[in-house]
Short mmCIF file of C-alpha atoms in Angstrom, two decimals:
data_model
loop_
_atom_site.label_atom_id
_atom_site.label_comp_id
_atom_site.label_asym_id
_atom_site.label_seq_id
_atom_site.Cartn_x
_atom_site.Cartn_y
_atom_site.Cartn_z
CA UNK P 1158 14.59 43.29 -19.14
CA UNK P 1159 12.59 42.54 -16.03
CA UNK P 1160 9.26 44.13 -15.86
CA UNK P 1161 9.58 44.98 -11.84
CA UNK P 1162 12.60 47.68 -12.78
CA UNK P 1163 11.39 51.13 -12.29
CA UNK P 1164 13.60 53.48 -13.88
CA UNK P 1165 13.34 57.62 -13.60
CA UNK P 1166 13.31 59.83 -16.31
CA UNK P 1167 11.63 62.49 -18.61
CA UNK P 1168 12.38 65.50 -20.59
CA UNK P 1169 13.09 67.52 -17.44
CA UNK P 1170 13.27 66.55 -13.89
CA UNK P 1171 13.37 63.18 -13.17
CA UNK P 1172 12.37 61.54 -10.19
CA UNK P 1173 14.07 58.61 -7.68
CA UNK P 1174 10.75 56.72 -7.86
CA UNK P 1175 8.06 57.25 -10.06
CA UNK P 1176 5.43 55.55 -8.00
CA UNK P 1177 2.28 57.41 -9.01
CA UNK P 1178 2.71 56.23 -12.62
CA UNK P 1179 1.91 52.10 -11.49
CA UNK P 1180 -0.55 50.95 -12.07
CA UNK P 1181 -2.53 50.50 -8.72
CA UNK P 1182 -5.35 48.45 -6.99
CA UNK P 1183 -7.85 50.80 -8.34
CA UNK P 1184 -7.02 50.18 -12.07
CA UNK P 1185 -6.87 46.36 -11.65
CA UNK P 1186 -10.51 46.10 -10.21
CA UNK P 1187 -13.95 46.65 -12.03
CA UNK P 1188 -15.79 49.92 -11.29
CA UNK P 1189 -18.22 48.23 -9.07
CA UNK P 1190 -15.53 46.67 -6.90
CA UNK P 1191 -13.38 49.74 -6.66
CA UNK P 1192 -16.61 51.75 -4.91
CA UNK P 1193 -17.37 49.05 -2.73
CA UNK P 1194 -13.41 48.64 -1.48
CA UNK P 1195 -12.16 52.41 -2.07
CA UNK P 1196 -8.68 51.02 -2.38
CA UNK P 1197 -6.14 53.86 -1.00
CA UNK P 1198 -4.82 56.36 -4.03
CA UNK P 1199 -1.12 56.26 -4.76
CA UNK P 1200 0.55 58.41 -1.97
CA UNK P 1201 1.08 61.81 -1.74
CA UNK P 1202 4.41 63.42 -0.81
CA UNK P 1203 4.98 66.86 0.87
CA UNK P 1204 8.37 67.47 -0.23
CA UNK P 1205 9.53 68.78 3.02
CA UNK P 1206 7.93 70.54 5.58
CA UNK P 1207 8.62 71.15 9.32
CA UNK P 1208 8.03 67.32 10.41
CA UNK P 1209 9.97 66.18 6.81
CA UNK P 1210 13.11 68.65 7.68
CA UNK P 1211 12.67 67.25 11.17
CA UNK P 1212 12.78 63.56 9.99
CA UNK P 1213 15.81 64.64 7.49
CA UNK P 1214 17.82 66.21 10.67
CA UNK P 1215 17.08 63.00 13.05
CA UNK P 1216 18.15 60.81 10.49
CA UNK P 1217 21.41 62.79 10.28
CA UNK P 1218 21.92 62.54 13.87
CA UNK P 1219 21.58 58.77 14.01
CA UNK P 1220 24.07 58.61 10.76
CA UNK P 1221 26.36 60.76 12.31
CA UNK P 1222 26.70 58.33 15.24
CA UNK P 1223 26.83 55.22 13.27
CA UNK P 1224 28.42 56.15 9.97
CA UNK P 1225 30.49 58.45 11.47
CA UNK P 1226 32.10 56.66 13.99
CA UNK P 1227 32.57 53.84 11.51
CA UNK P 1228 34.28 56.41 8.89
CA UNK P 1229 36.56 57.59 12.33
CA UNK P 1230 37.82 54.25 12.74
CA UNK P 1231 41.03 55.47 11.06
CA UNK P 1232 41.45 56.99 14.65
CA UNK P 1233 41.16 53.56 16.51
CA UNK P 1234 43.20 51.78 13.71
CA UNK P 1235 46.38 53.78 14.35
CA UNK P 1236 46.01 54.04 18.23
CA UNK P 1237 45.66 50.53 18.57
CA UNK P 1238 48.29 49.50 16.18
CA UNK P 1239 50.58 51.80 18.16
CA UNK P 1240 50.00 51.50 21.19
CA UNK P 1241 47.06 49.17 23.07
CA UNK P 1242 47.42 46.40 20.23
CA UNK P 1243 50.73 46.44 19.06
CA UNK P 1244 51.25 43.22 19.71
CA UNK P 1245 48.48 42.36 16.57
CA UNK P 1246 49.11 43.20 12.57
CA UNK P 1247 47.23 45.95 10.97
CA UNK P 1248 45.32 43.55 9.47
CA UNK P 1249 43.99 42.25 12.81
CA UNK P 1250 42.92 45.29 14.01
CA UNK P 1251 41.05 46.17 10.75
CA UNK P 1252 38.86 43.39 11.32
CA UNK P 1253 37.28 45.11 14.59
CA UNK P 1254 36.77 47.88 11.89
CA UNK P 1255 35.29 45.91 9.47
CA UNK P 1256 33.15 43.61 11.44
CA UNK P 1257 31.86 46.60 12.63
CA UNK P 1258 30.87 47.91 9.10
CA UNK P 1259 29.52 44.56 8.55
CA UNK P 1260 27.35 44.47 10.59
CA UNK P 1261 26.23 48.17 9.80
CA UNK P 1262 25.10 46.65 6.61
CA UNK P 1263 24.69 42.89 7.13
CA UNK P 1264 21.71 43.84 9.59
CA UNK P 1265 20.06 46.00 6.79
CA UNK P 1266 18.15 43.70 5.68
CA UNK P 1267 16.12 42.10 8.30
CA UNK P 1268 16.01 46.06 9.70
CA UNK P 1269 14.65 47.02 6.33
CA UNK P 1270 12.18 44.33 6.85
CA UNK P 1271 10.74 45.42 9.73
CA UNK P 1272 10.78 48.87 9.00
CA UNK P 1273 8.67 48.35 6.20
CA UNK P 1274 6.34 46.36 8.84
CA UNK P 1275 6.07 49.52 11.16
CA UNK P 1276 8.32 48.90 14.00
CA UNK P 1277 10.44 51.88 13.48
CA UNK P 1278 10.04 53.26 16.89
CA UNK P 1279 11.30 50.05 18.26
CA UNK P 1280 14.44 49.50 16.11
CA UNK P 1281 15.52 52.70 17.19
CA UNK P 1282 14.79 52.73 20.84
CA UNK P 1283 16.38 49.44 21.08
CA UNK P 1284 19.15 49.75 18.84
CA UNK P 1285 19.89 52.89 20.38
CA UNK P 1286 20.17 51.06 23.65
CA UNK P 1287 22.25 48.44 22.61
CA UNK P 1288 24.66 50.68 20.64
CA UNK P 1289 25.20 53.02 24.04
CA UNK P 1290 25.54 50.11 25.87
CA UNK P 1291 28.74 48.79 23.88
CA UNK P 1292 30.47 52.36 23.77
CA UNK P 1293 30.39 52.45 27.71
CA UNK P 1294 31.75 48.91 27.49
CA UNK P 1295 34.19 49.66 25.31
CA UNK P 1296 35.54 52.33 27.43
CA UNK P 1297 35.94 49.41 29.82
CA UNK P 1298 38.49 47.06 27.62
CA UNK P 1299 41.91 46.28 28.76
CA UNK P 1300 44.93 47.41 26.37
CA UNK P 1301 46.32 44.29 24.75
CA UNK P 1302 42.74 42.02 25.48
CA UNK P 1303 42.02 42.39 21.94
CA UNK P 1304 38.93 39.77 22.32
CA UNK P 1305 37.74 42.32 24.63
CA UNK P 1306 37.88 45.29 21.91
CA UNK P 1307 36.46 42.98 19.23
CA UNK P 1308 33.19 42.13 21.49
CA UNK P 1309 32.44 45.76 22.37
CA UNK P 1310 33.77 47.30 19.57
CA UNK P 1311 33.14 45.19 16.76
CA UNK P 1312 30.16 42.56 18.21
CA UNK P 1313 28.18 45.33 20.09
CA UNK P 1314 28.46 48.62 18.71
CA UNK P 1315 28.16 47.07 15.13
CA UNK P 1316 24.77 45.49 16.01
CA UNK P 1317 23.32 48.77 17.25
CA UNK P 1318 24.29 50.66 14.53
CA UNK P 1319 23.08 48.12 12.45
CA UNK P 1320 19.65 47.89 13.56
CA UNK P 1321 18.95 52.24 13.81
CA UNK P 1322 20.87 52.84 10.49
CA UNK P 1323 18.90 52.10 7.61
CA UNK P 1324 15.57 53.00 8.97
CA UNK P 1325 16.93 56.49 10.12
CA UNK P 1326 18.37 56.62 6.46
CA UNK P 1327 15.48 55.78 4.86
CA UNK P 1328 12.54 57.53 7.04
CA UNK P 1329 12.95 60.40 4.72
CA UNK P 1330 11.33 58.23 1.96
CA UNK P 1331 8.06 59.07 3.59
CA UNK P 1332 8.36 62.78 3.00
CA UNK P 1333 10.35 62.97 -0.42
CA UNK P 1334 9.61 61.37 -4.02
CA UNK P 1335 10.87 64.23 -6.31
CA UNK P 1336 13.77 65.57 -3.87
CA UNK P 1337 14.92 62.00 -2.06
CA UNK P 1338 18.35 62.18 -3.19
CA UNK P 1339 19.04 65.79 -1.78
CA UNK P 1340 16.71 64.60 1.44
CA UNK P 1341 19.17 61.34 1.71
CA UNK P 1342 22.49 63.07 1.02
CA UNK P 1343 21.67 65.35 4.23
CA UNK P 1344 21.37 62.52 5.65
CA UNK P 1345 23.77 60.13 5.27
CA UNK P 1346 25.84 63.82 5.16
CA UNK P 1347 25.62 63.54 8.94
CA UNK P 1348 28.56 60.91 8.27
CA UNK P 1349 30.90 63.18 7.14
CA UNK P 1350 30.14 65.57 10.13
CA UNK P 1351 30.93 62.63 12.67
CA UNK P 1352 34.05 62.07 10.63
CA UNK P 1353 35.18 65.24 11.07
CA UNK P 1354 34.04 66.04 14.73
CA UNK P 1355 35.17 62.28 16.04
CA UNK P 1356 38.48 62.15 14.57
CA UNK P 1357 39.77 65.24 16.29
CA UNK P 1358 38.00 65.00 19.67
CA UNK P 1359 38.92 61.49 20.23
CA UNK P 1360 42.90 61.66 18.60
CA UNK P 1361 43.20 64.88 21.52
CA UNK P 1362 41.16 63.08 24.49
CA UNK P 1363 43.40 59.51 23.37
CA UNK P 1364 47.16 61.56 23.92
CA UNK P 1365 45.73 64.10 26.50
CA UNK P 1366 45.56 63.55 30.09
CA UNK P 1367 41.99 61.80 29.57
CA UNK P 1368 42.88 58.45 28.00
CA UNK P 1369 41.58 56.26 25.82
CA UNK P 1370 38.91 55.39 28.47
CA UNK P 1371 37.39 58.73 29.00
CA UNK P 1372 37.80 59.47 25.52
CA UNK P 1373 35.14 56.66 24.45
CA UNK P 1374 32.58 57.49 27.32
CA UNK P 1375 32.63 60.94 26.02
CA UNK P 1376 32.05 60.35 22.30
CA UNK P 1377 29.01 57.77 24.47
CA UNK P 1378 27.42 60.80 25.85
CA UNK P 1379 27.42 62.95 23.27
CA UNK P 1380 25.84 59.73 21.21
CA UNK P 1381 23.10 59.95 23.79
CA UNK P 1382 22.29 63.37 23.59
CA UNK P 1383 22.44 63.31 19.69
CA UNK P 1384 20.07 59.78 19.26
CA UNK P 1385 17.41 61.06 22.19
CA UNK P 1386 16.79 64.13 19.88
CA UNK P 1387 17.01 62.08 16.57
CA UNK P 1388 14.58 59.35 18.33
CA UNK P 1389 11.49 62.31 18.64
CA UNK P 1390 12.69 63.97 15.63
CA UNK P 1391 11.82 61.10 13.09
CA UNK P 1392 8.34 60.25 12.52
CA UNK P 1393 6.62 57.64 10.46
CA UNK P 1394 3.80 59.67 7.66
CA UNK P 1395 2.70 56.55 5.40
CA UNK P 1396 1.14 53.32 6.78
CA UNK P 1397 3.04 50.46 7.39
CA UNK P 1398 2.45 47.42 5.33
CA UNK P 1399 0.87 45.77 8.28
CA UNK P 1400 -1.41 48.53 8.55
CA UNK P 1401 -2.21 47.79 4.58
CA UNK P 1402 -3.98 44.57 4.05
CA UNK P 1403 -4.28 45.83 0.25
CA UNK P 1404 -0.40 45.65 0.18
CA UNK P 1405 1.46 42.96 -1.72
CA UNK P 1406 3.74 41.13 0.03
CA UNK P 1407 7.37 42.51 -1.16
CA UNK P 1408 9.71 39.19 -1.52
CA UNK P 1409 13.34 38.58 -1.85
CA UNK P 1410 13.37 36.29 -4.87
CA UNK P 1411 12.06 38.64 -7.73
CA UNK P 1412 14.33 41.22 -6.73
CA UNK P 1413 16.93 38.48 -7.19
CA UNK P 1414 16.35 38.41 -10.77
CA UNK P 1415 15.87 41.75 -11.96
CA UNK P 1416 19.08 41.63 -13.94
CA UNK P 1417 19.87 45.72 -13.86
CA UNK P 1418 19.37 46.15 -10.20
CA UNK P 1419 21.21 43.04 -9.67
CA UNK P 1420 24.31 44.16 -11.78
CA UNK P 1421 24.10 47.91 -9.79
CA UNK P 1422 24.18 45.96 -6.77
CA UNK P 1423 27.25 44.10 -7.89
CA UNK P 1424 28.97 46.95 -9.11
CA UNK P 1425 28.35 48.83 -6.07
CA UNK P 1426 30.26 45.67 -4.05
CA UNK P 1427 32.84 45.90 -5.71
CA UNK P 1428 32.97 49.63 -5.09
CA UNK P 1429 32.87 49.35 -1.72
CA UNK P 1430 35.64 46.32 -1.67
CA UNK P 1431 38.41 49.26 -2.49
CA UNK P 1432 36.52 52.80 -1.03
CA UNK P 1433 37.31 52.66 2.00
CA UNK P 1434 41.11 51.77 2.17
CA UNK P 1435 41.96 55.95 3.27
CA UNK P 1436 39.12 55.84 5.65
CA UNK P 1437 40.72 53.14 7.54
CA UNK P 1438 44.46 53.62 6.53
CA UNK P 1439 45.36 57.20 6.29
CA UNK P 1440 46.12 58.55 9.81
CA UNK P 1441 48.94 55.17 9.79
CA UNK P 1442 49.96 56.07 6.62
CA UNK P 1443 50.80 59.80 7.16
CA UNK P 1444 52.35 58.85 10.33
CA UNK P 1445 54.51 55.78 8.39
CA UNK P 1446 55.59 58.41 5.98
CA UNK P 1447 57.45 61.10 7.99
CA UNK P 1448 54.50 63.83 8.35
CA UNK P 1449 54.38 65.36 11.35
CA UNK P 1450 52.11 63.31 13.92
CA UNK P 1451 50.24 66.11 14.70
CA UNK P 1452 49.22 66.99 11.23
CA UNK P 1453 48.96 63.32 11.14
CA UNK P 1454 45.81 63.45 13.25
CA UNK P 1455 43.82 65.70 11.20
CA UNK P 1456 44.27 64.13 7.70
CA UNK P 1457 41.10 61.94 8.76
CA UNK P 1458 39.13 64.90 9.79
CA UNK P 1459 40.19 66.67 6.52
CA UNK P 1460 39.01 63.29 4.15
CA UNK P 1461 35.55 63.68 6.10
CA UNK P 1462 35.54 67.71 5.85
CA UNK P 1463 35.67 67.28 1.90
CA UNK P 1464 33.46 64.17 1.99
CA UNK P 1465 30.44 66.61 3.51
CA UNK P 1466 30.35 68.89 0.53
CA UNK P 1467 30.56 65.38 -2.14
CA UNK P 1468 27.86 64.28 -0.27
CA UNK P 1469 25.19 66.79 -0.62
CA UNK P 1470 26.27 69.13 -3.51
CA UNK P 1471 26.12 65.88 -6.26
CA UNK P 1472 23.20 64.77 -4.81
CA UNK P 1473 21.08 67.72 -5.77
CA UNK P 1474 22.64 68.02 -9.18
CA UNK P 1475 21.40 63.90 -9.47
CA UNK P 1476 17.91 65.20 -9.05
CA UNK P 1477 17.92 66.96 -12.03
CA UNK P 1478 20.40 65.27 -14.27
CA UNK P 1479 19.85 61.27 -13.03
CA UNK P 1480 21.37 59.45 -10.37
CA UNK P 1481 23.52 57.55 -12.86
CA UNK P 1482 24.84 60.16 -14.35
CA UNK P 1483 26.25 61.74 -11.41
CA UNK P 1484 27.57 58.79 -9.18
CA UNK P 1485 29.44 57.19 -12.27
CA UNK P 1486 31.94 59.84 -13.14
CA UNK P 1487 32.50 61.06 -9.20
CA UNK P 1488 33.34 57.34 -8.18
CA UNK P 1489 35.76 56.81 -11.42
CA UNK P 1490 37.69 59.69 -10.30
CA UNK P 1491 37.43 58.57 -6.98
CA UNK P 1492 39.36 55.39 -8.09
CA UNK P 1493 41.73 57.28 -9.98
CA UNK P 1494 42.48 59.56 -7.37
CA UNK P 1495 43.74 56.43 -4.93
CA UNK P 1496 46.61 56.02 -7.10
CA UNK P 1497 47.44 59.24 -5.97
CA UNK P 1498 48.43 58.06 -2.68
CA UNK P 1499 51.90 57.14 -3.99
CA UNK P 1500 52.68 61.12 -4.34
CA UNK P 1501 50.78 62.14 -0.71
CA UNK P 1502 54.55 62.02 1.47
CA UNK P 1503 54.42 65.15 2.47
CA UNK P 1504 51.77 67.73 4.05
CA UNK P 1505 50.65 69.75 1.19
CA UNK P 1506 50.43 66.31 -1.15
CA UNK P 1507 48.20 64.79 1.94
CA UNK P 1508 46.21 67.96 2.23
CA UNK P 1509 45.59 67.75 -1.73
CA UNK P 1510 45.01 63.69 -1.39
CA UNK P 1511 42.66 63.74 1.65
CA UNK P 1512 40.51 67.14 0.44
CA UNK P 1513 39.80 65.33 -3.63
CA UNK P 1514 39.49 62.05 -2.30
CA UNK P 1515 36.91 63.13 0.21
CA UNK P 1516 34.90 64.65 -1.91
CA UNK P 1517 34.48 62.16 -4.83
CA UNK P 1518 34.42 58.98 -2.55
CA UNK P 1519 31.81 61.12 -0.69
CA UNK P 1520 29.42 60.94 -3.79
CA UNK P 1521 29.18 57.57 -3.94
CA UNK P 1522 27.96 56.81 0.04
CA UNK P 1523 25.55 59.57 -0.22
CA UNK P 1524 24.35 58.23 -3.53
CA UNK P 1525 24.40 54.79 -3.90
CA UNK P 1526 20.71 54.68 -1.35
CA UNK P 1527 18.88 57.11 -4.30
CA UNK P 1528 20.36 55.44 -6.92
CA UNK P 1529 19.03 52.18 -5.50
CA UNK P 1530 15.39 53.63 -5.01
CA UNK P 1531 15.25 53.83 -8.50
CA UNK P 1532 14.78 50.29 -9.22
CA UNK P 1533 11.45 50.07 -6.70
CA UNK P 1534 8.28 50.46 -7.89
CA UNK P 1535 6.59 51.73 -5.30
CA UNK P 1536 7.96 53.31 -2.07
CA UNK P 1537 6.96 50.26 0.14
CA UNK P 1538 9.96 48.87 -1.88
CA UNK P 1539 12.04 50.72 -0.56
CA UNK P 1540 13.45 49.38 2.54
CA UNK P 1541 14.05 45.87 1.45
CA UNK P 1542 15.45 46.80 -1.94
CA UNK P 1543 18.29 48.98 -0.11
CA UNK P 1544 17.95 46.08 2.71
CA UNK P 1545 18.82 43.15 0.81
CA UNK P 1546 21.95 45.43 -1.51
CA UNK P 1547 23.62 46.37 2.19
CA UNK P 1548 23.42 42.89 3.35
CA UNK P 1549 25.28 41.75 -0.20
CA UNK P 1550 27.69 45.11 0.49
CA UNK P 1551 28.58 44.15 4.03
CA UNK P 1552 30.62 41.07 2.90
CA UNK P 1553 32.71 43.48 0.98
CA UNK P 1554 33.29 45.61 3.95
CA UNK P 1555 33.71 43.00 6.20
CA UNK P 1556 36.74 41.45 3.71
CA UNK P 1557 38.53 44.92 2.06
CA UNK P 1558 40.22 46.40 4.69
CA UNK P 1559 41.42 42.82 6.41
CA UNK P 1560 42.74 42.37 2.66
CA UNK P 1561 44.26 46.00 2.28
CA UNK P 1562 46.41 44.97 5.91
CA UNK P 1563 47.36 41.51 4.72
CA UNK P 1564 48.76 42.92 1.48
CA UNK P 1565 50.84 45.30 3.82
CA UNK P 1566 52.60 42.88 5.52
CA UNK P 1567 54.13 45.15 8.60
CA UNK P 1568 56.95 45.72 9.37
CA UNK P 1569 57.75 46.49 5.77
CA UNK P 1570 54.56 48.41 4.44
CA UNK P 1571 54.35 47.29 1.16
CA UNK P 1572 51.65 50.07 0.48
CA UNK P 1573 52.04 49.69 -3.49
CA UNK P 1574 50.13 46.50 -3.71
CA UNK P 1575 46.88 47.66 -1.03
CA UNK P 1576 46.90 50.57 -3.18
CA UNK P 1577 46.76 49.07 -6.47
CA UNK P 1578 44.06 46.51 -5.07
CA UNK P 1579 41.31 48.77 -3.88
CA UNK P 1580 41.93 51.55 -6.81
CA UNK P 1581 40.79 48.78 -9.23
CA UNK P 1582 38.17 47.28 -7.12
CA UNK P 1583 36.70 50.74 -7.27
CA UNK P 1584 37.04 51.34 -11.01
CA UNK P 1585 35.66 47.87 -11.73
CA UNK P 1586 32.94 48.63 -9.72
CA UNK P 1587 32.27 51.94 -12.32
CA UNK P 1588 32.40 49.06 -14.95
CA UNK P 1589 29.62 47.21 -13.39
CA UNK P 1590 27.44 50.48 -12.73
CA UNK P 1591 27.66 51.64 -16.58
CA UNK P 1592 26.80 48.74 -17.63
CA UNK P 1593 23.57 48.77 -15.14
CA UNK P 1594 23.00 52.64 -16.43
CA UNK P 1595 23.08 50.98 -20.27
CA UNK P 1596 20.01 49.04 -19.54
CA UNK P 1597 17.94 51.42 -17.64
CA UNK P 1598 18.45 53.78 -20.25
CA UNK P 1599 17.62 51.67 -22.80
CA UNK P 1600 14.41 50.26 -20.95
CA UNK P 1601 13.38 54.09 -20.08
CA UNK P 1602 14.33 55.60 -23.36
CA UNK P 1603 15.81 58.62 -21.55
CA UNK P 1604 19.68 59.31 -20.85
CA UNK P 1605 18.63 61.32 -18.11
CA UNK P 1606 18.58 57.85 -15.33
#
């Protein structure tokens, strides 16, 4: 096994990141050296706070407005496909959608990057900027100019949330060692509040007497007010690595071939290939099967209702019991439960659907972050380890939902085969992560991982 995989793990609580336990500067130096430099101890971490709950609720707010929106998009799809782009398959329109969440990941990495250098403040003032910016200029598209929708939409607003969304997500790193996967899963929770609170303001301002215009410019305002409070929320506490001169350089390549963070990384792609099918498909398919269209517009809302409580409730148990442990037999059912769709024709067996599905697909986005944190060994790691696994995740999400339409093929909805295809993506992807937990167990000695 590779010697740079940190695993967690005792007889009781184990941790995301057991970073006081390496080995550091001070051991590697003689005696006499070590008094002459005074190389930095391993850092502390407060476990909270006022200024760590702060950080915790400003990187919600940012999440909420990325994530969020993205996990809404089940709103846009059906609209579109309706009404201002009918002219364009479902599989057309997904790739505004999908873009868009590829670029929420794709950018990761080189936003990881300089995170980890210290320019935090400036990735989120100026992603902030640029991700306002593309709302109000989506507001401004013309119906049937899909080029129009994909620029502002899909170009704009992707590259935004891009650049504020992992280091909002993983600011709280600086504040939490032994409780980062409850401190994460608040955050990325903030997701499952914008899916909830987007869907049904924007379906009502879309078929009210607002529009489609005024209903974008206010989901931009409230965006504003939400990131200006997120923006002095979220402070830095640990120095940068450019602030370090002690600090190793963290590189690409060695994380390349550590073999169990690699094969979590590819089971987690494949996860995310096939997860996010109802996020992007359920409002059209409730509508395509006869439920009333305005239950119809809240089975999104009620997917992202359930999806808050699998997002934070999980995580705290994983703090205790292992990240591994947790996120493995949520996601399976997860995967099971898509199959399910087949029987959700009616309101009660959509209720049922979106409400189980919500909350076991919600375990793994809150989780997969932690469980990647396990695999640093020390928390300057951190950024560019989750970095460099979004950038590898965002080709998945760019391709899965594109896929899911294509195997539609409108007008006749063949919904058996997009169902079929992302239920065993997902369980594949459970394949791939068991057989990552199998060798950090067996380097750690401990089934608690």
């Amino acid at each position: 096994m590779n010697s740079s995989t940190e695993v967690p793990g005792n007889n009781s609580t184990p941790t995301v990141s057991d970073e006081s336990k390496q080995p550091s500067s001070l051991q590697l130096q003689p005696k006499e050296q070590v008094s002459e430099t005074a190389a930095p101890a391993a850092p502390q971490f407060p476990e909270g706070g006022l200024r760590g709950w702060l950080t915790v609720a400003g990187g919600s707010m940012v999440v909420m407005c990325t994530f969020g929106i993205v996990q809404s998009f089940g709103v846009f799809q059906d609209y579109y496909t309706r009404i201002t782009l009918s002219e364009h398959t479902p599989s057309q329109i997904s790739w505004i959608g999908s873009f868009q969440l590829f670029l929420l990941f794709a950018i990761a990495l080189p936003s990881g990057r300089l995170y980890d250098e210290g320019y935090f403040r400036y990735l989120v003032g100026g992603g902030g900027l640029l991700y306002l910016f593309s709302v109000f200029m989506l507001s401004l598209t013309k119906p049937h100019e899909y080029y129009q929708t994909f620029l502002s939409q899909g170009l704009g607003i992707g590259l935004g949330m891009g650049i504020i969304f992992l280091p909002s997500l993983s600011i709280s790193s600086h504040y939490f060692r032994a409780r980062r996967s409850l401190a994460m899963g608040i955050v990325i929770a903030g997701a499952s509040m914008g899916g909830v609170i987007w869907p049904i303001m924007l379906n009502h301002l879309f078929s009210d007497s607002a529009g489609f215009a005024w209903g974008v410019r206010t989901s931009g305002f409230i965006a504003l007010l939400l990131l200006v409070f997120a923006f002095f929320f979220m402070k830095t506490r640990l120095p940068s690595r450019k602030e370090r001169p002690d600090a190793a350089p963290v590189r690409i390549r060695p994380l390349l071939t550590d073999v169990p963070y690699m094969v979590c990384v590819v089971g987690s792609f494949f996860v995310f290939w096939g997860l996010f099918f109802p996020f992007f498909y359920l409002q059209l398919f409730a509508n395509l099967h006869g439920v009333p269209h305005t239950f119809a517009l809240y089975t999104i809302p009620i997917l992202n209702g359930a999806s808050l409580f699998g997002r934070t409730l999980p995580n705290f148990a994983a703090d205790y019991y292992g990240r591994f442990n947790i996120i493995i037999p949520m996601t399976t059912v997860a995967g099971l439960l898509m199959f399910a769709m087949f029987g959700a024709t009616d309101i009660h067996g959509m209720i049922a659907f979106a409400i189980l599905y919500g909350f076991f697909s919600g375990c793994f986005l809150s989780m997969t972050a932690p469980m990647l944190t396990v695999f640093a060994k020390s928390v300057e790691e951190v950024g560019i380890r989750i970095g460099l696994a979004c950038f590898i995740f965002s080709f998945a999400l760019l391709t899965g939902n594109p896929i899911s339409g294509a195997l539609l093929h409108p007008p006749d909805y063949f919904w058996s085969r997009a169902i079929i295809f992302n239920a065993v993506m997902v369980l594949f992807g459970c394949f791939l992560l068991t057989v990552a937990r199998a060798m950090v167990v067996k380097a750690k000695g401990t089934q608690w991982v």
